[in-house]
XYZ file of C-alpha atoms in Angstrom:
652
model
C -123.681 81.383 -3.551
C -121.670 83.170 -0.844
C -118.436 85.168 -1.300
C -116.550 88.298 -0.517
C -118.542 91.505 -0.131
C -117.116 94.821 -1.278
C -116.336 97.466 1.345
C -118.521 100.497 1.716
C -115.781 102.561 0.150
C -115.924 100.333 -2.925
C -119.715 100.665 -3.220
C -119.373 104.455 -2.963
C -116.915 104.412 -5.896
C -119.436 102.414 -7.915
C -122.493 104.401 -6.973
C -121.097 107.811 -6.171
C -122.622 111.215 -7.108
C -121.967 110.792 -10.833
C -123.582 107.393 -10.873
C -126.614 108.775 -8.943
C -127.126 111.463 -11.660
C -127.128 108.765 -14.244
C -129.483 106.611 -12.331
C -131.918 109.385 -12.135
C -131.923 109.743 -15.907
C -133.199 107.659 -18.734
C -130.132 105.368 -18.793
C -130.655 104.114 -15.216
C -131.061 100.404 -16.116
C -127.799 100.501 -18.114
C -126.014 102.098 -15.207
C -127.273 99.552 -12.747
C -126.269 96.734 -14.967
C -122.802 98.219 -15.368
C -122.511 98.526 -11.570
C -123.646 94.961 -11.054
C -121.084 93.735 -13.592
C -118.339 95.700 -11.961
C -119.293 94.247 -8.544
C -119.507 90.685 -9.926
C -116.091 91.065 -11.552
C -114.647 92.311 -8.274
C -116.257 89.538 -6.217
C -115.043 86.601 -8.369
C -111.539 88.013 -8.464
C -111.085 87.870 -4.672
C -108.716 85.195 -3.270
C -111.354 83.925 -0.814
C -113.884 83.466 -3.608
C -111.406 81.611 -5.766
C -110.344 79.350 -2.969
C -113.959 78.308 -2.442
C -115.345 78.293 -6.040
C -112.394 78.346 -8.444
C -112.082 80.651 -11.441
C -112.451 80.734 -15.221
C -110.096 82.220 -17.802
C -110.523 82.522 -21.616
C -107.710 81.009 -23.689
C -106.133 83.310 -26.249
C -106.359 81.650 -29.724
C -104.737 83.175 -32.837
C -107.321 83.498 -35.646
C -105.647 80.943 -37.882
C -106.119 78.252 -35.210
C -109.789 78.967 -34.351
C -111.924 75.997 -35.328
C -115.214 74.302 -34.555
C -114.196 71.805 -31.824
C -116.291 68.686 -32.391
C -113.917 66.206 -30.701
C -111.159 66.616 -28.123
C -108.629 64.107 -26.790
C -105.715 64.413 -24.414
C -102.618 62.811 -25.742
C -99.774 61.312 -23.600
C -97.616 64.181 -24.804
C -99.782 66.484 -22.657
C -101.143 68.124 -25.719
C -104.845 68.215 -26.702
C -106.018 67.076 -30.171
C -108.966 69.151 -31.276
C -110.701 67.590 -34.318
C -113.271 69.520 -36.346
C -113.260 67.782 -39.650
C -115.653 69.937 -41.657
C -116.990 71.222 -38.281
C -120.770 70.948 -39.145
C -120.037 73.447 -41.943
C -121.374 72.043 -45.299
C -119.389 74.676 -47.269
C -116.149 73.300 -45.834
C -117.255 69.807 -46.505
C -118.030 70.660 -50.161
C -114.575 72.294 -50.422
C -112.918 69.213 -48.879
C -111.455 71.485 -46.140
C -110.978 69.509 -42.905
C -109.370 70.769 -39.636
C -107.435 69.399 -36.764
C -105.623 71.609 -34.237
C -103.044 70.428 -31.788
C -102.965 72.644 -28.596
C -100.181 72.587 -26.024
C -101.679 73.989 -22.736
C -98.148 74.359 -21.197
C -97.273 77.266 -23.413
C -100.636 77.888 -25.163
C -99.112 77.057 -28.527
C -101.120 75.686 -31.537
C -100.295 73.647 -34.605
C -102.454 72.785 -37.637
C -102.434 69.097 -38.471
C -103.217 67.879 -42.036
C -106.574 66.022 -41.834
C -107.008 63.304 -44.491
C -110.767 62.625 -43.972
C -113.860 64.415 -42.737
C -113.684 63.175 -39.114
C -116.787 65.275 -38.272
C -118.753 63.025 -35.940
C -116.344 60.151 -35.859
C -115.411 57.951 -32.918
C -112.153 57.714 -31.041
C -110.433 55.662 -28.393
C -107.090 55.580 -26.630
C -104.881 52.705 -27.828
C -102.407 50.616 -25.725
C -99.340 52.259 -27.228
C -100.575 55.816 -26.566
C -101.886 56.488 -30.004
C -105.435 57.619 -30.569
C -107.647 55.582 -32.887
C -110.029 57.794 -34.942
C -112.649 55.952 -37.086
C -115.680 56.918 -39.124
C -116.888 60.470 -39.962
C -118.918 62.147 -42.670
C -119.498 61.047 -46.323
C -122.487 63.342 -46.927
C -124.418 66.021 -45.209
C -128.107 65.627 -44.454
C -130.885 67.091 -46.654
C -133.888 68.033 -44.571
C -137.594 67.381 -45.232
C -138.965 69.771 -47.695
C -135.631 70.570 -49.280
C -135.007 67.231 -51.093
C -135.299 67.978 -54.844
C -133.972 64.612 -56.168
C -135.220 61.222 -55.125
C -132.520 59.142 -53.463
C -131.899 55.926 -51.516
C -129.711 52.976 -50.819
C -128.584 50.753 -53.815
C -127.271 47.250 -53.136
C -124.676 46.622 -55.843
C -124.277 42.838 -56.620
C -121.339 41.043 -58.151
C -121.851 37.413 -59.341
C -118.287 37.056 -60.748
C -116.304 34.694 -58.470
C -113.015 35.544 -60.117
C -112.650 39.303 -59.382
C -113.982 42.162 -57.346
C -115.376 45.171 -59.279
C -115.088 48.922 -58.457
C -117.587 51.492 -59.661
C -116.494 55.128 -59.569
C -118.501 57.949 -58.050
C -121.109 58.991 -60.667
C -121.824 55.443 -61.908
C -125.364 55.383 -63.421
C -128.045 52.913 -62.609
C -131.110 52.593 -64.914
C -134.407 51.274 -63.590
C -136.706 49.025 -65.521
C -138.911 52.032 -66.370
C -135.901 53.946 -67.742
C -135.296 56.366 -64.912
C -131.537 57.004 -64.257
C -129.852 57.354 -60.829
C -126.224 58.209 -60.118
C -124.019 57.009 -57.295
C -122.689 59.707 -54.895
C -119.574 57.680 -53.974
C -117.204 55.138 -55.330
C -118.062 51.541 -54.315
C -116.022 48.311 -54.451
C -117.964 45.004 -54.534
C -115.903 41.915 -53.511
C -115.800 38.885 -55.714
C -118.598 36.382 -55.477
C -118.247 33.240 -53.350
C -117.883 29.952 -55.192
C -119.104 26.838 -53.384
C -117.973 23.403 -54.395
C -120.267 20.429 -53.729
C -119.742 16.710 -54.121
C -122.786 14.525 -54.788
C -123.139 10.730 -55.087
C -125.270 8.392 -57.108
C -127.362 5.670 -55.453
C -124.711 3.207 -56.236
C -122.224 5.202 -54.201
C -120.341 6.439 -57.251
C -119.069 9.995 -56.911
C -120.590 12.363 -59.504
C -118.803 15.260 -61.097
C -118.156 18.444 -59.073
C -121.077 20.787 -58.791
C -120.525 24.527 -58.087
C -122.776 27.298 -57.016
C -122.046 31.016 -56.803
C -123.259 33.368 -54.028
C -123.253 37.008 -55.133
C -121.237 39.519 -53.078
C -122.766 42.956 -52.401
C -121.943 46.454 -51.221
C -124.175 49.487 -50.604
C -124.048 52.902 -52.167
C -126.288 55.974 -52.000
C -127.794 56.940 -55.355
C -129.743 60.034 -56.423
C -131.922 60.698 -59.413
C -130.179 62.534 -62.268
C -133.131 64.943 -62.555
C -135.312 66.825 -60.052
C -138.856 65.788 -59.442
C -141.168 63.075 -58.115
C -140.997 61.078 -61.293
C -137.962 59.242 -59.911
C -139.759 58.157 -56.617
C -140.473 54.408 -56.461
C -141.778 52.247 -53.659
C -141.173 49.031 -55.551
C -138.231 46.711 -55.259
C -136.396 46.409 -58.591
C -133.214 45.314 -60.364
C -131.223 48.134 -61.954
C -128.938 47.956 -64.972
C -125.478 49.477 -64.552
C -124.773 51.713 -67.604
C -121.500 51.112 -69.459
C -121.265 47.377 -68.717
C -121.444 44.887 -71.563
C -121.450 41.147 -72.017
C -120.707 38.980 -68.986
C -119.921 42.068 -66.924
C -123.437 43.287 -67.419
C -124.811 39.918 -66.453
C -122.689 39.629 -63.349
C -123.106 43.138 -61.910
C -126.368 44.931 -61.221
C -128.132 46.942 -58.582
C -131.075 46.223 -56.264
C -133.116 48.836 -54.452
C -136.225 48.411 -52.239
C -137.422 51.973 -52.697
C -136.200 55.448 -53.716
C -137.889 58.455 -52.092
C -137.813 62.187 -51.496
C -137.860 61.779 -47.758
C -135.295 63.457 -45.487
C -131.786 62.172 -46.346
C -129.656 61.689 -43.212
C -125.937 62.181 -42.724
C -123.905 59.283 -44.148
C -120.851 57.689 -42.591
C -117.425 56.591 -43.825
C -115.379 53.492 -43.160
C -111.963 55.172 -42.864
C -109.847 54.593 -39.822
C -106.598 56.237 -38.687
C -104.272 56.190 -35.702
C -103.038 59.537 -34.532
C -99.384 59.338 -33.484
C -98.620 61.790 -30.668
C -94.842 61.660 -31.356
C -95.015 62.256 -35.159
C -98.096 64.379 -34.635
C -99.808 63.052 -37.690
C -102.624 60.710 -38.806
C -101.524 57.242 -39.969
C -104.049 55.205 -42.055
C -105.006 51.674 -41.023
C -107.504 49.249 -42.477
C -110.940 50.731 -42.871
C -113.954 49.382 -40.868
C -116.205 46.876 -42.480
C -119.145 49.255 -41.786
C -119.367 52.939 -42.507
C -120.114 54.851 -39.259
C -121.252 58.389 -38.345
C -121.807 58.936 -34.610
C -120.176 55.728 -33.455
C -118.800 54.851 -30.014
C -115.350 53.321 -29.761
C -114.407 51.699 -26.425
C -111.137 50.028 -25.443
C -111.418 46.555 -23.985
C -109.327 44.770 -21.371
C -107.179 43.004 -24.019
C -106.401 46.358 -25.758
C -108.738 45.724 -28.709
C -111.302 48.431 -29.532
C -114.994 47.831 -30.062
C -116.825 50.005 -32.545
C -120.585 50.207 -32.011
C -123.511 51.891 -33.799
C -123.473 54.906 -36.050
C -125.215 55.886 -39.370
C -124.041 53.839 -42.292
C -123.108 54.761 -45.862
C -126.712 55.202 -46.969
C -127.746 57.139 -43.790
C -129.493 54.290 -41.959
C -128.571 53.435 -38.377
C -126.291 50.391 -38.189
C -128.668 47.659 -37.094
C -126.135 45.958 -34.792
C -123.154 45.002 -36.942
C -120.363 45.796 -34.406
C -116.637 45.195 -34.948
C -113.357 44.915 -33.240
C -110.071 46.721 -34.016
C -106.897 44.985 -33.145
C -104.033 47.459 -32.703
C -101.493 44.710 -33.266
C -102.631 43.697 -36.747
C -104.289 47.102 -37.608
C -107.297 45.144 -38.809
C -111.026 44.844 -38.081
C -113.153 41.711 -37.407
C -116.664 40.905 -36.574
C -117.965 41.552 -33.057
C -121.229 40.425 -31.387
C -124.325 41.690 -32.989
C -126.280 44.115 -30.919
C -128.233 47.315 -31.561
C -127.587 50.666 -29.816
C -128.656 54.234 -30.583
C -125.840 56.470 -31.831
C -122.951 57.410 -29.499
C -124.059 54.973 -26.775
C -122.144 55.330 -23.514
C -120.499 51.988 -22.949
C -118.148 51.483 -20.018
C -115.701 48.648 -19.405
C -116.519 47.073 -16.008
C -114.546 44.803 -13.749
C -114.815 41.268 -15.273
C -114.813 42.572 -18.818
C -118.553 43.186 -19.372
C -119.686 46.550 -20.879
C -122.248 48.667 -18.973
C -124.564 50.739 -21.141
C -125.752 53.677 -18.980
C -128.594 54.639 -21.356
C -126.786 57.843 -22.352
C -126.596 58.446 -26.165
C -126.511 61.283 -28.593
C -129.423 60.924 -30.814
C -130.297 58.760 -33.832
C -132.461 55.807 -33.384
C -136.186 55.234 -32.441
C -137.436 56.228 -28.988
C -138.607 52.721 -28.213
C -135.457 50.767 -29.090
C -132.046 50.411 -27.416
C -132.702 53.015 -24.650
C -132.697 50.859 -21.522
C -129.489 50.507 -19.521
C -127.861 47.176 -18.958
C -124.851 44.949 -18.777
C -123.529 43.523 -22.042
C -121.532 40.236 -21.888
C -119.552 40.155 -25.111
C -118.576 36.460 -24.670
C -122.128 35.285 -24.645
C -123.648 38.296 -26.372
C -126.263 38.533 -23.591
C -127.724 41.760 -22.322
C -129.055 42.024 -18.739
C -131.239 45.076 -18.293
C -130.745 47.347 -15.273
C -133.851 49.142 -13.970
C -134.546 51.873 -11.547
C -133.759 54.817 -13.799
C -136.228 57.771 -13.574
C -136.956 59.822 -16.700
C -135.945 56.918 -18.918
C -137.331 58.806 -21.874
C -134.671 61.492 -21.314
C -131.330 59.748 -21.501
C -130.460 61.400 -24.864
C -127.717 64.076 -24.563
C -127.157 63.089 -20.894
C -123.697 62.719 -19.327
C -122.457 59.569 -17.658
C -119.265 58.283 -16.176
C -117.676 55.643 -13.964
C -117.567 57.384 -10.552
C -114.095 57.630 -8.871
C -112.519 55.417 -7.780
C -113.244 52.825 -10.476
C -112.856 50.019 -7.977
C -116.220 51.041 -6.525
C -117.896 50.116 -9.843
C -120.499 52.793 -9.643
C -121.838 54.537 -12.739
C -123.623 57.905 -12.677
C -125.989 59.417 -15.282
C -126.646 63.244 -15.135
C -129.353 65.212 -16.929
C -130.407 64.604 -20.425
C -133.398 65.303 -22.687
C -136.090 63.824 -24.805
C -135.456 62.105 -28.154
C -134.566 64.320 -31.178
C -135.614 67.965 -31.043
C -137.673 67.488 -27.915
C -137.861 70.426 -25.476
C -137.746 68.020 -22.537
C -134.842 68.264 -20.128
C -134.333 66.568 -16.811
C -132.309 67.521 -13.698
C -132.287 63.877 -12.620
C -129.110 62.178 -11.643
C -128.931 58.526 -10.723
C -126.227 56.021 -9.648
C -125.948 52.250 -10.038
C -123.690 50.038 -7.995
C -122.617 47.264 -10.363
C -121.090 45.197 -7.466
C -124.602 44.407 -6.209
C -126.174 40.993 -7.118
C -129.090 42.750 -8.730
C -127.838 46.243 -9.598
C -130.439 49.050 -10.075
C -130.243 52.746 -10.433
C -130.950 54.861 -7.334
C -131.934 58.475 -7.674
C -129.202 60.993 -6.842
C -129.282 64.668 -6.005
C -131.012 66.948 -8.567
C -129.130 69.298 -10.857
C -130.065 72.996 -10.426
C -132.358 72.629 -13.430
C -133.195 70.307 -16.337
C -129.937 70.135 -18.337
C -128.958 68.704 -21.751
C -125.344 68.434 -22.999
C -123.833 68.640 -19.567
C -120.002 68.093 -19.567
C -118.748 65.997 -16.597
C -115.111 65.520 -15.710
C -113.501 63.295 -13.079
C -111.092 65.249 -10.919
C -107.944 64.071 -9.057
C -109.567 64.569 -5.708
C -112.403 62.112 -6.565
C -114.942 64.828 -7.206
C -116.873 65.224 -10.477
C -116.918 68.673 -12.075
C -119.953 69.352 -14.256
C -120.498 72.530 -16.255
C -122.572 74.095 -19.005
C -125.334 72.521 -20.998
C -128.659 74.006 -22.034
C -132.329 73.633 -20.952
C -133.551 72.963 -24.482
C -132.498 71.341 -27.689
C -129.190 72.879 -28.949
C -129.577 75.891 -26.682
C -132.857 76.842 -28.350
C -134.455 79.920 -26.905
C -131.155 81.190 -25.451
C -131.311 78.400 -22.929
C -127.639 77.950 -22.271
C -126.955 77.313 -18.529
C -124.013 79.426 -17.222
C -123.518 77.236 -14.134
C -121.014 74.755 -12.822
C -120.893 72.456 -9.822
C -118.968 69.685 -8.168
C -120.471 66.300 -7.271
C -118.889 64.561 -4.290
C -119.433 60.781 -4.345
C -118.610 60.629 -0.583
C -121.451 62.971 0.464
C -123.761 62.286 -2.558
C -124.257 66.038 -2.984
C -123.440 68.919 -5.212
C -121.556 72.088 -4.273
C -121.385 75.302 -6.287
C -118.419 76.263 -8.470
C -117.623 79.477 -10.263
C -119.855 80.203 -13.182
C -118.437 80.014 -16.696
C -118.762 82.966 -19.027
C -119.189 80.951 -22.261
C -122.346 78.854 -22.903
C -121.880 75.236 -24.026
C -124.473 72.933 -25.547
C -124.423 70.672 -28.628
C -120.903 69.852 -29.952
C -119.156 70.882 -26.733
C -116.452 69.077 -24.744
C -114.534 69.283 -21.506
C -111.488 67.389 -20.235
C -108.972 67.221 -17.445
C -105.514 68.629 -18.079
C -102.303 67.149 -16.519
C -101.880 70.283 -14.355
C -105.230 69.555 -12.654
C -107.300 72.194 -14.540
C -110.310 71.625 -16.801
C -110.548 73.008 -20.318
C -113.910 73.448 -22.197
C -114.454 73.750 -25.886
C -117.189 74.196 -28.536
C -120.921 74.732 -28.633
C -123.255 74.771 -31.625
C -126.398 76.664 -30.854
C -129.254 76.184 -33.343
C -130.356 79.805 -32.841
C -128.620 82.881 -31.497
C -131.459 84.678 -29.810
C -134.345 84.092 -27.293
C -136.974 84.313 -30.090
C -135.219 81.746 -32.272
C -135.125 84.135 -35.259
C -131.367 84.333 -35.831
C -129.157 81.412 -36.752
C -126.592 80.485 -34.090
C -122.816 80.570 -34.568
C -120.349 77.876 -33.515
C -118.576 78.866 -30.330
C -114.841 78.959 -30.988
C -113.695 80.243 -27.614
C -111.961 78.014 -25.119
C -112.188 78.432 -21.345
C -110.013 76.979 -18.618
C -111.371 76.353 -15.138
C -108.982 76.382 -12.255
C -110.409 74.419 -9.284
C -110.241 75.728 -5.718
C -107.574 73.263 -4.800
C -105.137 75.264 -6.970
C -105.718 78.579 -5.220
C -104.060 77.364 -2.041
C -100.431 78.132 -1.224
C -98.402 76.722 -4.156
C -95.725 75.504 -1.695
C -98.242 73.150 -0.312
C -98.958 71.366 -3.509
C -97.565 67.720 -3.498
C -94.925 67.013 -6.044
C -93.437 63.820 -7.559
C -89.902 63.977 -8.827
C -88.007 61.307 -10.744
C -89.576 57.903 -11.340
C -90.249 55.194 -13.924
C -92.507 55.446 -16.981
C -93.795 51.914 -16.494
C -94.688 49.782 -13.472
C -92.253 46.997 -12.525
C -92.926 43.272 -12.508
C -94.924 43.686 -9.234
C -97.004 46.484 -10.871
C -95.345 49.135 -8.700
C -93.820 52.553 -9.339
C -91.554 54.412 -7.024
C -91.031 58.156 -7.096
C -88.744 60.506 -5.227
C -90.599 63.236 -3.298
C -89.565 65.774 -0.756
C -92.570 65.254 1.522
C -93.909 61.676 1.294
C -95.631 62.187 4.669
C -98.110 64.650 3.060
C -99.254 62.201 0.316
C -102.584 60.671 1.323
C -103.957 59.194 -1.970
C -102.821 58.356 -5.495
C -104.955 58.049 -8.573
C -104.212 56.685 -12.070
C -106.400 58.677 -14.507
C -107.057 57.621 -18.082
C -107.001 60.542 -20.496
C -110.274 61.695 -22.158
C -111.425 61.370 -25.752
C -114.731 63.159 -25.717
C -117.438 64.250 -28.139
C -121.195 64.959 -27.904
C -120.954 64.713 -24.044
C -119.808 61.110 -24.484
C -116.522 60.191 -22.865
C -116.174 56.463 -22.195
C -112.401 56.713 -21.805
C -112.008 58.712 -18.595
C -111.717 56.695 -15.350
C -109.805 57.143 -12.066
C -108.209 54.143 -10.373
C -107.123 54.012 -6.747
C -103.538 53.017 -6.161
C -101.950 51.506 -3.034
C -99.603 53.983 -1.237
C -96.455 53.042 0.690
C -94.366 55.980 2.050
C -90.551 55.693 2.451
C -87.729 57.997 3.216
C -87.852 60.633 0.476
C -89.947 58.437 -1.757
C -93.401 56.930 -2.267
C -94.269 53.592 -3.847
C -97.521 53.162 -5.624
C -99.222 49.864 -6.467
C -101.185 49.565 -9.702
C -104.056 47.012 -9.761
C -103.273 44.128 -12.127
C -106.908 43.693 -13.365
C -106.827 44.825 -16.975
C -110.633 45.229 -16.974
C -110.107 47.832 -14.251
C -106.929 49.283 -15.823
C -107.048 48.693 -19.633
C -103.583 49.016 -21.239
C -102.513 52.425 -22.255
C -101.139 55.769 -21.035
C -102.303 57.292 -17.818
C -101.851 60.445 -15.759
C -100.605 59.737 -12.226
C -101.711 62.193 -9.551
C -101.027 62.178 -5.825
C -103.059 64.300 -3.464
C -102.702 65.537 0.071
C -105.280 65.259 2.913
C -107.096 68.352 1.592
C -107.337 66.987 -1.924
C -104.716 69.211 -3.485
C -103.189 67.314 -6.376
C -99.736 67.142 -7.777
C -99.059 67.803 -11.406
C -99.507 64.537 -13.226
C -96.707 62.153 -14.208
C -97.384 60.032 -17.333
C -96.959 56.323 -16.983
C -97.658 53.501 -19.386
C -99.502 50.332 -18.351
C -99.021 47.274 -20.461
């Protein structure tokens, strides 16, 4: 990396006679380090350096607003919703203490938002009316191998009563045929059974009396033995009596379990769903999902509905393929095509309405299932695999995005690592052109090193800013990567950016702000030292990156003045501007909703530009699979790629 060099006079100040004496003594290494740090601080603060590489600044956060940023979403108010829930802190989970912080980057103000559920590891998606859908989260923390003291497992609770549903409170007891007692960890409601009416006929053709049959309804709940020890372990399927029920109730309701073990008990999901209203600045409950989900992906479709995919269910098992749609008009969920994916799969809406799975994901699921990229047709529920991807065994914790502009229909994957706690990390990038008849990934330029948890952000000038990550699982071995770079789709090459000062790995996020800067949050290192002997701490600092294009003369920055909030009947918007001749390009950019390096919301759409006297008219594509309904940031840029501040517009 090149940059400004200090003058000889400056070097003399750093390494003058006093410094030389120190260098000759026992503290020489410390003095050299001090000098190097001073020189580095000087170098990165020079105007020429910033104009070429940009600059980082740490955000001042009052103590009462510091939280473990697990999720981050840009709202159409320009504020950023930072969701922690319990924040990967089991003590806060046990206390029922859940956090959400609303941050306004304009004045660096913060606000605590009451958080009704543990949204830790939920899913989220931007809705057509500008609200944010948040669904799923944590019902129970994991218990690792070797630390399980009470046998547990999933219990299917049956109800054969066709007249009424039945609800069992948390703590309901189930007794096995051998007399071992298990207790439910959550409340569970079982719908009423289904009654089927059948008509039959005698040989003579005479109609016989009605015959009815009943199909039992069922729900799942996690149960745990009342007492410690292996006596409660069973590998045999059995029917369990529900204590406290008598008569017909005891006959109609019972439990079924295949096995109950002392194996590792994974995180368990919840069904809860809420919309966050950016005007009222509060969560509003909507109907819960049919399936409990922890680590799900939510993606907005062309018709404004949201598809919820994957996750761990209410007994800690990966959802086998029961996906569902959310309709923001009715606030209800319905069944979607059945298809399996690992948790937090990166699914992107493509032109024509199909979803492209890049192979990126964030963890749970077997190594040999659901890892191959492909195009998913929701109408026919068919999946066409897309080949050509190198290091296919290292798509977990990778980044991926629809390259700008979205009309090009190119998707890029960057970095990633092996499944689970693998120490594998790849520097591979690859790009697929979905407009081709037989699309296949082609290898792109290498990252500086193998990188997991890389955050990647689409910029208004059509570049992609990537930063952070680590070379090992959760930053193990002090492997955080303090590097950043831009990828240029036009040259298919990386160029250096200023280096961040805060390491980011697991549970970190980055997103574009309306003023053209990038903010980074979070990081959850497993260990805090190179030898992996000290437990890591969650990184609560925030950093803002100011790109090189904002270190040019501010007077040269394009600016849009008055204009509409929605396109007209011809899908056009016209804005007044003092210098329309300087506007070269316009981009409509969907705001991010990001977690676990997964951001399926962000996309940049090219707009048609017509310049007039003191104004510019911009044409928005009418294809809803290219421009899903919702709120967007509108940027215009000059010939050098310097962007305006964004205007918010709403696309129906």
